[in-house]
Coordinates of C-alpha atoms and ligand atoms in Angstrom, one line a residue:
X1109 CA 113.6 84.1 94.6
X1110 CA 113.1 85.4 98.2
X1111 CA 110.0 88.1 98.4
X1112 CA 111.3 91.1 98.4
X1113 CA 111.0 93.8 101.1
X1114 CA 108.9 96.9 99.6
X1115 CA 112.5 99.0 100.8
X1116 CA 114.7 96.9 98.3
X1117 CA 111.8 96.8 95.8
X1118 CA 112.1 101.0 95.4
X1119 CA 116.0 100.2 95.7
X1120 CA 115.5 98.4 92.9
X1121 CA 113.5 100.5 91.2
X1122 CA 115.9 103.2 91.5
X1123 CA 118.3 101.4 90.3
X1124 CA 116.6 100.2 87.0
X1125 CA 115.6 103.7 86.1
X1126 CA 119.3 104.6 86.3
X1127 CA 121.0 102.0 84.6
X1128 CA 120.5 101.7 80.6
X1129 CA 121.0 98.3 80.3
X1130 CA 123.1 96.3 77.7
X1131 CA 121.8 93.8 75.8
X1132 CA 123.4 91.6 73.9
X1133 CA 121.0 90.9 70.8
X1134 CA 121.0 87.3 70.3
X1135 CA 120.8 85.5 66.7
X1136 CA 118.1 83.3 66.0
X1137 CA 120.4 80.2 64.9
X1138 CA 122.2 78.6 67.8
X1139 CA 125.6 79.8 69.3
X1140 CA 128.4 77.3 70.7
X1141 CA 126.7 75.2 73.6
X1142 CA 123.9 75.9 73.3
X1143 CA 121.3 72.9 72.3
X1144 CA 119.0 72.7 69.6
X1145 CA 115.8 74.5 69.3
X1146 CA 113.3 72.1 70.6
X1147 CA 110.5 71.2 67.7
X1148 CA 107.3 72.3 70.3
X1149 CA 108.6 75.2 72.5
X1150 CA 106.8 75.7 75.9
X1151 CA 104.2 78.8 75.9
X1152 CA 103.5 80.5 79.0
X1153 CA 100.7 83.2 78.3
X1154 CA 101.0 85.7 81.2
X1155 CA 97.8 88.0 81.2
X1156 CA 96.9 90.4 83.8
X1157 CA 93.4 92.2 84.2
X1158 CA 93.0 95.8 83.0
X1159 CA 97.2 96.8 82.6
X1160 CA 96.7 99.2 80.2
X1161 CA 100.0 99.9 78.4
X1162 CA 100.9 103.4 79.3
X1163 CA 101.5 102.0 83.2
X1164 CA 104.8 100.1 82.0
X1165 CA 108.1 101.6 81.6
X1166 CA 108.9 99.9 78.6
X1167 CA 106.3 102.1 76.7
X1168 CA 107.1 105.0 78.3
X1169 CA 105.0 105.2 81.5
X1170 CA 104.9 108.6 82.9
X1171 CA 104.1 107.2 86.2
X1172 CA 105.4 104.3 87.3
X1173 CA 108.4 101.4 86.7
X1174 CA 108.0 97.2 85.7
X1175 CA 111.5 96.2 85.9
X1176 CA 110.4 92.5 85.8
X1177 CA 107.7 92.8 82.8
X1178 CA 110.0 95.1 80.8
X1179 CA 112.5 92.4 80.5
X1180 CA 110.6 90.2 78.5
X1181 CA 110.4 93.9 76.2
X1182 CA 114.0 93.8 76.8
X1183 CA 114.5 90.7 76.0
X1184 CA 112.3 90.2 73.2
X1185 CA 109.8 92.1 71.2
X1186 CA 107.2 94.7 72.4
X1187 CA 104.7 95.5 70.0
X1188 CA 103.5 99.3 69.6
X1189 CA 100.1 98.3 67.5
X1190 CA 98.5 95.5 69.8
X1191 CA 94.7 95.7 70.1
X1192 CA 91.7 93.9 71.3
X1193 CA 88.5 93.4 69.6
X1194 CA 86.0 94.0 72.1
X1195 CA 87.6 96.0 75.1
X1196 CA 86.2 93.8 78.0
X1197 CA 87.0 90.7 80.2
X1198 CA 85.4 87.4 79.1
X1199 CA 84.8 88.8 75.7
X1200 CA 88.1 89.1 75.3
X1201 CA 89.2 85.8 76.7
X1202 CA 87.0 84.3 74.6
X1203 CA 88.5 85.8 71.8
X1204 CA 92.0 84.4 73.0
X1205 CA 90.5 80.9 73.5
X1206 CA 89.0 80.1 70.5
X1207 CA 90.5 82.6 67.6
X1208 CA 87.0 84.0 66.5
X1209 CA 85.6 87.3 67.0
X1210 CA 82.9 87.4 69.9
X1211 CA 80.2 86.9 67.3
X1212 CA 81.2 83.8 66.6
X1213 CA 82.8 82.7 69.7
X1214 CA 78.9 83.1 71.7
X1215 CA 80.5 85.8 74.5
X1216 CA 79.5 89.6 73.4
X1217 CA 79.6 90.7 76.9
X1218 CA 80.7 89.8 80.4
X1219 CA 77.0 88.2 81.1
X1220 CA 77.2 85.6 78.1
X1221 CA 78.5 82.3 79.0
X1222 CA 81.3 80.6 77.2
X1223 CA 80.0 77.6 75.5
X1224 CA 83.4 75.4 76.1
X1225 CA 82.2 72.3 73.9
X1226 CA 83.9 74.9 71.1
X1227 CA 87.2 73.9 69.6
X1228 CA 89.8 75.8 71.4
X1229 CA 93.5 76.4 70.9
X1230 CA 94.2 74.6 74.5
X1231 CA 92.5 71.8 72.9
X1232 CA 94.0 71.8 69.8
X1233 CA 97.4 72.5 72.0
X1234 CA 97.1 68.8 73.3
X1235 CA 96.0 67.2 70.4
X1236 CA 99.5 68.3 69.0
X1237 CA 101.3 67.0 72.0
X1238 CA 101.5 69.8 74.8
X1239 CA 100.6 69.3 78.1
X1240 CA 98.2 72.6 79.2
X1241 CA 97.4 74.3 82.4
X1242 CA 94.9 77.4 83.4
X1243 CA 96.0 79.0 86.9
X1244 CA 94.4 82.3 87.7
X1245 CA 91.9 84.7 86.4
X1246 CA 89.3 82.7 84.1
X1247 CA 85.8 84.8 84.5
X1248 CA 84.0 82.9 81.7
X1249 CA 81.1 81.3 83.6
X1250 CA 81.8 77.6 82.7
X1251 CA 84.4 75.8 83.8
X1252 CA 87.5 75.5 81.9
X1253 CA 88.4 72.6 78.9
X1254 CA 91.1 71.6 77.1
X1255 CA 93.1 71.9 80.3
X1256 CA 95.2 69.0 81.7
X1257 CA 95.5 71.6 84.6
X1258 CA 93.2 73.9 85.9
X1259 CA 92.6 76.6 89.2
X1260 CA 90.7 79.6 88.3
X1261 CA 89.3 82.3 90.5
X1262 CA 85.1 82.3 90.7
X1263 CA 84.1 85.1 88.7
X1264 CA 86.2 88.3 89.4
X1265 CA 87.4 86.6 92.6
X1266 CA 88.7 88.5 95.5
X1267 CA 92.2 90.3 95.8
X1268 CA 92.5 89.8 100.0
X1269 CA 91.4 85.6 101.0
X1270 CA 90.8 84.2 97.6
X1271 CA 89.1 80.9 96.8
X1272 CA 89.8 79.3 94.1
X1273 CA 88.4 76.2 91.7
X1274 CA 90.9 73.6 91.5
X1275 CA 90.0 71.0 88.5
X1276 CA 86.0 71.7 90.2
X1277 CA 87.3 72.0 93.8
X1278 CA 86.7 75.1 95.9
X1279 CA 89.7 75.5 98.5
X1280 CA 90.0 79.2 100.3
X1281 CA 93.0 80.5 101.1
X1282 CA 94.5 83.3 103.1
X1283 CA 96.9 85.9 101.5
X1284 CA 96.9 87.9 98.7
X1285 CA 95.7 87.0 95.2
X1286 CA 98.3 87.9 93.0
X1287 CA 101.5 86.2 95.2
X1288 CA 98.6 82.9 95.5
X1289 CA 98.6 82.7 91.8
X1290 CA 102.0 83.0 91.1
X1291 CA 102.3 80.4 93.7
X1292 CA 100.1 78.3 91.9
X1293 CA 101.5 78.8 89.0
X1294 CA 105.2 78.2 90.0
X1295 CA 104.1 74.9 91.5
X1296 CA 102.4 73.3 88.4
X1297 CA 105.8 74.3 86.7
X1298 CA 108.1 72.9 89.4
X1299 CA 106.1 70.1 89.6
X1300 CA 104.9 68.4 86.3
X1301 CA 106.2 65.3 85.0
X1302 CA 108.5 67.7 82.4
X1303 CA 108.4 64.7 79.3
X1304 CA 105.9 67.1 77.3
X1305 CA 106.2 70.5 76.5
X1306 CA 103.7 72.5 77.9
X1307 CA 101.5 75.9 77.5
X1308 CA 101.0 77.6 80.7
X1309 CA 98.3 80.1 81.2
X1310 CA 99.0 82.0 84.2
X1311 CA 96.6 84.9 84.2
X1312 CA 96.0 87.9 86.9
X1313 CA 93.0 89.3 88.5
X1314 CA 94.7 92.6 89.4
X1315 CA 94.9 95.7 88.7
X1316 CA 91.0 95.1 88.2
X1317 CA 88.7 97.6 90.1
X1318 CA 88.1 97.8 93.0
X1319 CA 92.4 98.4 93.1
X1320 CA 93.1 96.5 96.1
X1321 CA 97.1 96.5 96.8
X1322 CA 98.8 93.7 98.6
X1323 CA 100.4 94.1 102.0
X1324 CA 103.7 95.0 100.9
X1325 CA 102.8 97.7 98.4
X1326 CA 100.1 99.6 100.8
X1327 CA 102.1 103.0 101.5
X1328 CA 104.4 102.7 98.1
X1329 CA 103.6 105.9 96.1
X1330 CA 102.6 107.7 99.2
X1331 CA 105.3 110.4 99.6
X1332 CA 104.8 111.5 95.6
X1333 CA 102.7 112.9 93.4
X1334 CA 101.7 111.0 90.5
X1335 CA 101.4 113.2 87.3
X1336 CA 97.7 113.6 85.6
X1337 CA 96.9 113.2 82.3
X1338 CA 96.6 116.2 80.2
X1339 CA 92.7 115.4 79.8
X1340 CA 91.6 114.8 83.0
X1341 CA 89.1 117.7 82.4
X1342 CA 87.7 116.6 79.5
X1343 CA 84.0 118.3 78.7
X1344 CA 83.7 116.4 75.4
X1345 CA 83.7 119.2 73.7
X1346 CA 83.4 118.1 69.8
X1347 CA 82.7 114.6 70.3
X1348 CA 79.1 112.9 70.7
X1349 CA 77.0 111.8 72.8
X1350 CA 78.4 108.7 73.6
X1351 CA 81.3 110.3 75.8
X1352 CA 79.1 112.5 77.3
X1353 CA 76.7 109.9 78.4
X1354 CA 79.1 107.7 80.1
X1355 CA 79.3 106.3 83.4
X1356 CA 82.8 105.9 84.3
X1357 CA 84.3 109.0 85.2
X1358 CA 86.4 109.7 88.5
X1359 CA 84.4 112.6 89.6
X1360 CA 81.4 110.8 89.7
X1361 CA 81.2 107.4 89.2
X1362 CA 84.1 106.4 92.1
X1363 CA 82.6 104.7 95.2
X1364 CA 84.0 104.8 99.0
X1365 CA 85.1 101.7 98.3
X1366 CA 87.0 102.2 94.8
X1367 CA 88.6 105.2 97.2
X1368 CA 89.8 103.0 100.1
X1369 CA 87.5 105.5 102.1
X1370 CA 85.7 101.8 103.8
X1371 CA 88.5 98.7 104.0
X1372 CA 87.5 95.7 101.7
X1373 CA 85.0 93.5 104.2
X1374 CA 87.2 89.7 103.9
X1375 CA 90.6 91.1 105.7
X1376 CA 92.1 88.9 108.5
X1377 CA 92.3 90.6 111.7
X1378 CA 96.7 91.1 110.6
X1379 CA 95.6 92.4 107.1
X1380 CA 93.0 94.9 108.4
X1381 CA 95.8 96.5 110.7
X1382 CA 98.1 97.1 108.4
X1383 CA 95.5 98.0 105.9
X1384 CA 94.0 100.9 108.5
X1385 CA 97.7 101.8 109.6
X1386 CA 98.2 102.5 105.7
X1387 CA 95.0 104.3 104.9
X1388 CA 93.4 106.0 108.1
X1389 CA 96.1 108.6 108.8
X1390 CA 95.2 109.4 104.8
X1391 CA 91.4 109.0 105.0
X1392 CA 91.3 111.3 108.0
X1393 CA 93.3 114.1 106.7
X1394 CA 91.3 114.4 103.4
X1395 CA 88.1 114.0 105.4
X1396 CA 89.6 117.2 107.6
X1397 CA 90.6 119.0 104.3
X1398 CA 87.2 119.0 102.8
X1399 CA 88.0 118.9 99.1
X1400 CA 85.4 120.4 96.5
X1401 CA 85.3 120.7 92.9
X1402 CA 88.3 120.0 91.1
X1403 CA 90.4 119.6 94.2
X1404 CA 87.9 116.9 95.0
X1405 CA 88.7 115.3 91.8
X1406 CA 92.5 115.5 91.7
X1407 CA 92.4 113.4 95.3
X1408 CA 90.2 110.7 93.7
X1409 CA 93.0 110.9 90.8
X1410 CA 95.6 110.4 93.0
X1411 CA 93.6 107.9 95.5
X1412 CA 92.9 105.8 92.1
X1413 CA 96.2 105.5 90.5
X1414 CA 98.2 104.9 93.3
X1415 CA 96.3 101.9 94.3
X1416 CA 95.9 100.9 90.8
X1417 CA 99.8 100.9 90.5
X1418 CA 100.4 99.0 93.6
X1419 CA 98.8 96.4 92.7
X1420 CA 100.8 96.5 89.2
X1421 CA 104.0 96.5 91.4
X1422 CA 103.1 93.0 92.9
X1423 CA 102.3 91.7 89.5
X1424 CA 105.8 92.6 88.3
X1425 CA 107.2 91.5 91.2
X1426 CA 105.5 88.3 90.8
X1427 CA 106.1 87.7 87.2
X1428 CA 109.9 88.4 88.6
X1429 CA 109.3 85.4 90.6
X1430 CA 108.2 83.4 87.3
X1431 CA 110.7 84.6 85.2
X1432 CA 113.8 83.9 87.6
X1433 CA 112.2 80.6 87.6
X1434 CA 112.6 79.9 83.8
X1435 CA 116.4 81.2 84.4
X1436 CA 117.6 79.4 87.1
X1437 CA 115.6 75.8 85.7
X1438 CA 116.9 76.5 82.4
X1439 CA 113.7 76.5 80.7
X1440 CA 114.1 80.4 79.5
X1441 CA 115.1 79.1 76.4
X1442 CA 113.1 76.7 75.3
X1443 CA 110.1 79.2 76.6
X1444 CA 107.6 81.9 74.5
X1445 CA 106.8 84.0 77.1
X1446 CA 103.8 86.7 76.5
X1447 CA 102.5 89.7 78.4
X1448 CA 99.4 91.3 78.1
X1449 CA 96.2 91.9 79.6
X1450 CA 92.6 91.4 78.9
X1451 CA 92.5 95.4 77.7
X1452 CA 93.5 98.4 78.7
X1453 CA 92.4 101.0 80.8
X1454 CA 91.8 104.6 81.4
X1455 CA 94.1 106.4 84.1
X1456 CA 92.3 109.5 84.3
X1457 CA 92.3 109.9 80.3
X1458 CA 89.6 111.5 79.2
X1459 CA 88.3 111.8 82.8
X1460 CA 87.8 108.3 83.4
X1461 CA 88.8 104.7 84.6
X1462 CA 87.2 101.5 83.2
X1463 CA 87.4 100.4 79.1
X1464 CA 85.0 99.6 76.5
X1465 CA 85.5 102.0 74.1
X1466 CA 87.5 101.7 71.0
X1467 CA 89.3 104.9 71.8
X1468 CA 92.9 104.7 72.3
X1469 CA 93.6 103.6 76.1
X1470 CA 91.5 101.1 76.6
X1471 CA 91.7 99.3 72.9
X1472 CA 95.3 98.8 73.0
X1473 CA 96.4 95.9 74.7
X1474 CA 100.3 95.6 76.1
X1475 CA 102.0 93.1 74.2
X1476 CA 106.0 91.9 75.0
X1477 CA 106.9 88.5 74.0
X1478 CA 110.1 86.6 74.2
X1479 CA 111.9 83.7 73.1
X1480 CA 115.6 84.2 72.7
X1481 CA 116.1 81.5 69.7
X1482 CA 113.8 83.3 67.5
X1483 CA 113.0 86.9 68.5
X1484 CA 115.8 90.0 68.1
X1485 CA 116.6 91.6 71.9
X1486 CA 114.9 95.1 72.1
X1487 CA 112.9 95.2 69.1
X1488 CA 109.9 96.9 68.7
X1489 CA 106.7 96.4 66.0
X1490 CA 104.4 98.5 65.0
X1491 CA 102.4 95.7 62.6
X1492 CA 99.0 95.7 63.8
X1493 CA 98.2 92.1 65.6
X1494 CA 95.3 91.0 67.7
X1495 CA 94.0 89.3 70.4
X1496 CA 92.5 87.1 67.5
X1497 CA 96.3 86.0 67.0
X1498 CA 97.2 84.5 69.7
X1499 CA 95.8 80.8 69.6
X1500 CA 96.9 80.5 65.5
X1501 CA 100.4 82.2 67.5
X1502 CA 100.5 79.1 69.6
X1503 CA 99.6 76.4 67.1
X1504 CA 102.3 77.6 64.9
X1505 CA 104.9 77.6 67.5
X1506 CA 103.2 74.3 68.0
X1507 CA 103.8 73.1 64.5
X1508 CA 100.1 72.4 64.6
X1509 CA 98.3 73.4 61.4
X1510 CA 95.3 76.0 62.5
X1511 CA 91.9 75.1 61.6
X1512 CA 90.7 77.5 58.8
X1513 CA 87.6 78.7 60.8
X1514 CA 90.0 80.7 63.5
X1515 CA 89.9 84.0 62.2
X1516 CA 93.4 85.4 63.3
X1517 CA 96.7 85.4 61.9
X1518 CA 100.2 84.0 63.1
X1519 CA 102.6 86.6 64.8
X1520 CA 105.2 84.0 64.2
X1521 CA 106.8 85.9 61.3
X1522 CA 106.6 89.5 63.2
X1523 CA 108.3 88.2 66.2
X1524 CA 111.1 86.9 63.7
X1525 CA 111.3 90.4 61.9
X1526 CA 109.9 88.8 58.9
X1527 CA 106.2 90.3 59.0
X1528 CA 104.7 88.9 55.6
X1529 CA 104.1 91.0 52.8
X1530 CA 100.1 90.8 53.2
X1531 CA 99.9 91.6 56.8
X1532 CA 97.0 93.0 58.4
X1533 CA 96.6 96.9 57.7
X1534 CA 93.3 97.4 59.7
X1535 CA 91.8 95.8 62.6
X1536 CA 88.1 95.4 63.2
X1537 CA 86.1 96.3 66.4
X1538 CA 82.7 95.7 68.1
X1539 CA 81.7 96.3 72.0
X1540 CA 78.0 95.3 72.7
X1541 CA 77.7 95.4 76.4
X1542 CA 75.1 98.5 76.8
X1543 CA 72.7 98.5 78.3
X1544 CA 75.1 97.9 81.3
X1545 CA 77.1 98.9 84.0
X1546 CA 79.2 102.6 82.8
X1547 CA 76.9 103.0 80.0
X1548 CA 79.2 103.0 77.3
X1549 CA 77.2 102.9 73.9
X1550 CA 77.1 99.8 71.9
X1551 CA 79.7 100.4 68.7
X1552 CA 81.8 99.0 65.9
X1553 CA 84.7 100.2 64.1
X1554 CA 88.0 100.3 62.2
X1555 CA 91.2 101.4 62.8
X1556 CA 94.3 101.8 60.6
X1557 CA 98.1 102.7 61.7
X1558 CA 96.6 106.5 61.4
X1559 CA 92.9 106.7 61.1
X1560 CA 90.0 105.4 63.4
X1561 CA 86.5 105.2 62.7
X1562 CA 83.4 104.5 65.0
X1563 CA 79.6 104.0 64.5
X1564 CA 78.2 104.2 67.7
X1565 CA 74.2 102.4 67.5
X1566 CA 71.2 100.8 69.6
X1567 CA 70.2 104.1 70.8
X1568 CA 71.8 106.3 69.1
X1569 CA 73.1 106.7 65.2
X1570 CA 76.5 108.5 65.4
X1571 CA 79.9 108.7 63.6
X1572 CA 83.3 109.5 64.8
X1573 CA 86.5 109.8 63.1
X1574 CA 89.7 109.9 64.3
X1575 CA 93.3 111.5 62.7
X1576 CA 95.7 109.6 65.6
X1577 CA 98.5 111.4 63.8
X1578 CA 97.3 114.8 64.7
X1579 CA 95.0 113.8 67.2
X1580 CA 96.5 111.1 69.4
X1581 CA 94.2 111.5 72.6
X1582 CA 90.9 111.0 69.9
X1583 CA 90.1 115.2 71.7
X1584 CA 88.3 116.1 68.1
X1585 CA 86.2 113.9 66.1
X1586 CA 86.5 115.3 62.6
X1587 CA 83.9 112.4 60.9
X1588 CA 81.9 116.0 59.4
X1589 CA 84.8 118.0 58.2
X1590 CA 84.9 118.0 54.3
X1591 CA 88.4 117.8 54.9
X1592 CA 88.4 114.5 55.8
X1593 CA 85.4 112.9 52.8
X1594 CA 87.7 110.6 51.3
X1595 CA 89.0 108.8 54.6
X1596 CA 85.6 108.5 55.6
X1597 CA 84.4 106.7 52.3
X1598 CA 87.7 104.7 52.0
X1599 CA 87.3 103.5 56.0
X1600 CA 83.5 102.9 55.4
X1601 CA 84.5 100.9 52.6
X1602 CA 87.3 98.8 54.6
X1603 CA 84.8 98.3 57.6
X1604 CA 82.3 97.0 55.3
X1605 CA 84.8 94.4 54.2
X1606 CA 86.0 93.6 57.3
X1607 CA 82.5 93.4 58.6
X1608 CA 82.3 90.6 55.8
X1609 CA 85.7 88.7 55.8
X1610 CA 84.5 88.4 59.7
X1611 CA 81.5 86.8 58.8
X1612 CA 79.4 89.9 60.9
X1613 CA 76.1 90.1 60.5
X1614 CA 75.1 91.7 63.7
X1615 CA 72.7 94.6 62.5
X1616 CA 74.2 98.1 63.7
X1617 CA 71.1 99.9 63.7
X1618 CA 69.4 97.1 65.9
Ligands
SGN141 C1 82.8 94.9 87.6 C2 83.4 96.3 87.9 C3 83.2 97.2 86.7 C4 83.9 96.5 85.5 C5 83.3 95.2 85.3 C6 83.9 94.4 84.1 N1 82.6 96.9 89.0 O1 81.4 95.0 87.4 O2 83.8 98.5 87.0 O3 83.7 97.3 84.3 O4 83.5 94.4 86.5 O5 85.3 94.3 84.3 S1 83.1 96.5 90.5 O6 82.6 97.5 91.4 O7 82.5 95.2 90.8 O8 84.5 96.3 90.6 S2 85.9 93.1 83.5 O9 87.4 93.4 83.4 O10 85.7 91.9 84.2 O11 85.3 93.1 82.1
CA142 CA1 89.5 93.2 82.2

């Protein structure tokens, strides 16, 4: 598909918002002329970097539109209760990769390497026939196996000039990061020998801190006023001291460069005019206006988001680019397509950006998948799945047996409206990265469709319990009102069962 202008992308927009869509629900058995349902469907696993759910339209967003990723909602099946089980990067890619919680799998926390001698489900993937292929985002410190394919982004990477490993070869290239993977990932598509079928992981750096949008998107967003959260003044009143002690919050923890108040230091002479054409008039006027206290704190809001959305908007647009691909080469059928990202996020909730925590924003993960022949247009579950899931999600689609040591659970059933009778009715978490970068205390937990409880630990010993029905934005932990006795013992009993099904032994009061 031509790129867009940034004119006919808010034309678009526009139009999306306006129009309620029909869609025809198609059945899972064939219709006339169509072909058979091919044994090993083809897998492309789209994940971006920090989307957290509540900035997409098709779960509501307040403050923005994805016309592009809502189609595969639209299309297929969006999932209300997806959830990661440590809420940061590698961990959570090594979760994806090998099926075992991050205890297991050797990655607690985004300094651990990934040992990737492990049995994968790329690896498992080919044994079973597929061809595989990495393009994008990869941040696990070795390089990647089990690929047939591979060019990942060094560590974070960069958002303006990226280089990128290709199969061990560095090559730098000029442009911006999320139209340079999608081109990537279009060519390995367009271009491989098409006699296998094949799993394509075509993953995102943005909209990862430090929110850097692409050329076309600088200015979107500029003429409005992007709504705040109700909480963006959070004092923490009756929680502990783990909020409180955080260091993530956009009052204080926000650089100059998170705030676009200095330009990122790799632009091309083009880039950094457009980039100071976009942002000086805007840096000058707030420098003139001299913003204190809460004032100060709604700019930084409104600084934040808007970049973080931009560069949202060129990952729609992008996975546009894929999508119209798989329609016009006639693959969209034969093709489970997934989005999510790593984690989620925190847009001003609770007073703060980054993850970590097991509380609401930054535990839930966006999940749409589609795949005509099997999954209902529009539907929606609330089951409770995982990133544990996905690589026994794959092997099934696969027809490959899962090896009894990966500790997740097909989705296959869900996405078929058939969710099994013994499905999942609780989901355990564990974040271990503290001391470290935003100070978010070290914790496990459980959660339940209504209920979540945390033990916070390492240097501190507390308890929180959440009632998501009455509570939604986690404002009151109620883990000492009698009220509530029963839950706790019941949850304390689930966790420590989950703790064991999970094979956990990681002392909480270590
Ligand atoms: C960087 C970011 C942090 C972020 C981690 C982990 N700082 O250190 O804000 O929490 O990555 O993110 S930055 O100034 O370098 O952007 S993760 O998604 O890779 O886990
Ligand atoms: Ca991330």
């Amino acid at each position: 598909m031509k790129r867009q202008t940034r004119r006919e992308f808010l034309r678009r927009l526009g139009y999306m918002a306006g129009s309620a869509a029909t869609l025809s629900i198609l059945p899972s058995c064939n219709t006339t002329g169509q072909t058979a349902a091919p044994k090993q469907p083809n897998i492309i696993f789209i994940m971006s970097d920090d989307h957290a759910s509540h900035a997409m339209s098709c779960y509501g967003s307040k403050i923005n539109e994805t016309p592009n990723l809502d189609r595969i909602a639209k299309e297929g099946m969006r999932f209300e209760n997806s959830f990661c089980t440590n809420s940061i990067c590698a961990p959570c890619r090594a979760v994806i990769l090998t099926g075992k919680y991050s205890h297991i799998n050797g990655v607690k926390d985004n300094r651990q390497k990934f040992d990737g001698s492990q049995q994968t489900f790329p690896k498992l993937l080919r044994e079973a026939g597929y061809e595989t292929a990495m393009i994008g985002k990869w941040h696990l410190k070795t390089d990647p196996t089990g690929f047939d394919y591979w060019n990942v982004l060094p560590g974070q990477g960069r958002y303006y000039n990226p280089q990128m490993i290709e199969m061990g070869r560095r090559k730098n290239y000029t442009g911006y990061v999320t139209d340079i993977i999608t081109d990537h990932a279009l060519k390995w598509l367009k271009e491989r020998s098409g006699d296998k079928p094949f799993c394509l992981m075509y993953h995102h750096k943005a909209p990862h801190r430090a929110w850097e949008p692409g050329p076309e998107y600088l200015t979107l967003y500029d003429d409005v006023k992007i709504p705040e959260p109700d909480n963006l003044f959070d004092d923490y009143a009756n929680r502990g001291r783990a909020a409180k002690e955080q260091d993530m919050s956009i009052a204080k923890t926000m650089n100059d460069r998170d705030l676009k108040l200095v330009a990122p230091r790799n632009l091309t002479p083009g880039q950094k005019r457009l980039w100071d054409a976009a942002y000086e008039p805007k840096n000058e006027a707030f420098r003139r206006a001299n913003l204190q206290g809460k004032d100060l704190v709604r700019w930084k809001y409104q600084r934040y988001i808007k970049d973080y959305l931009r560069c949202i908007a060129s990952v729609d647009e992008n996975v546009g680019r894929v999508l119209d691909y798989l329609d016009e080469s006639g693959l969209a059928k034969d093709t489970v397509v997934f989005y999510t990202s790593d984690q989620g996020f925190y847009l001003g909730d609770h007073g703060w950006f980054d993850k970590r925590f097991m509380y609401e924003e930054s535990l839930r993960m966006p999940l749409a998948v589609r795949y005509p022949r099997e999954i209902k247009a529009g539907s929606v579950s609330d089951e409770i799945v995982l990133n544990l899931d996905f690589g026994v999600t794959f092997l099934d689609f696969a027809g490959a047996p899962a090896p009894a040591d990966m500790q997740g659970e097909s989705m296959r059933r869900v996405l078929q409206g058939k969710t099994p009778g013994n499905w999942r009715t609780s989901m355990y978490y564990h974040y271990y990265e503290y001391p470290a970068v935003h100070s978010v205390k070290r914790h496990y937990g459980v959660r339940t469709k209504r209920y979540k409880l945390i033990h916070f630990y390492h240097d501190i010993d507390e308890w929180e319990l959440y009632d998501l029905q009455k509570d939604p934005k986690e404002m009151k932990n109620v883990h000492n009102d009698p009220a509530y006795a029963d839950i706790v013992r019941e949850l304390r009993a689930e966790l420590k069962q989950l703790r064991e099904k999970y094979k956990e032994t990681t002392d909480p009061v270590a």
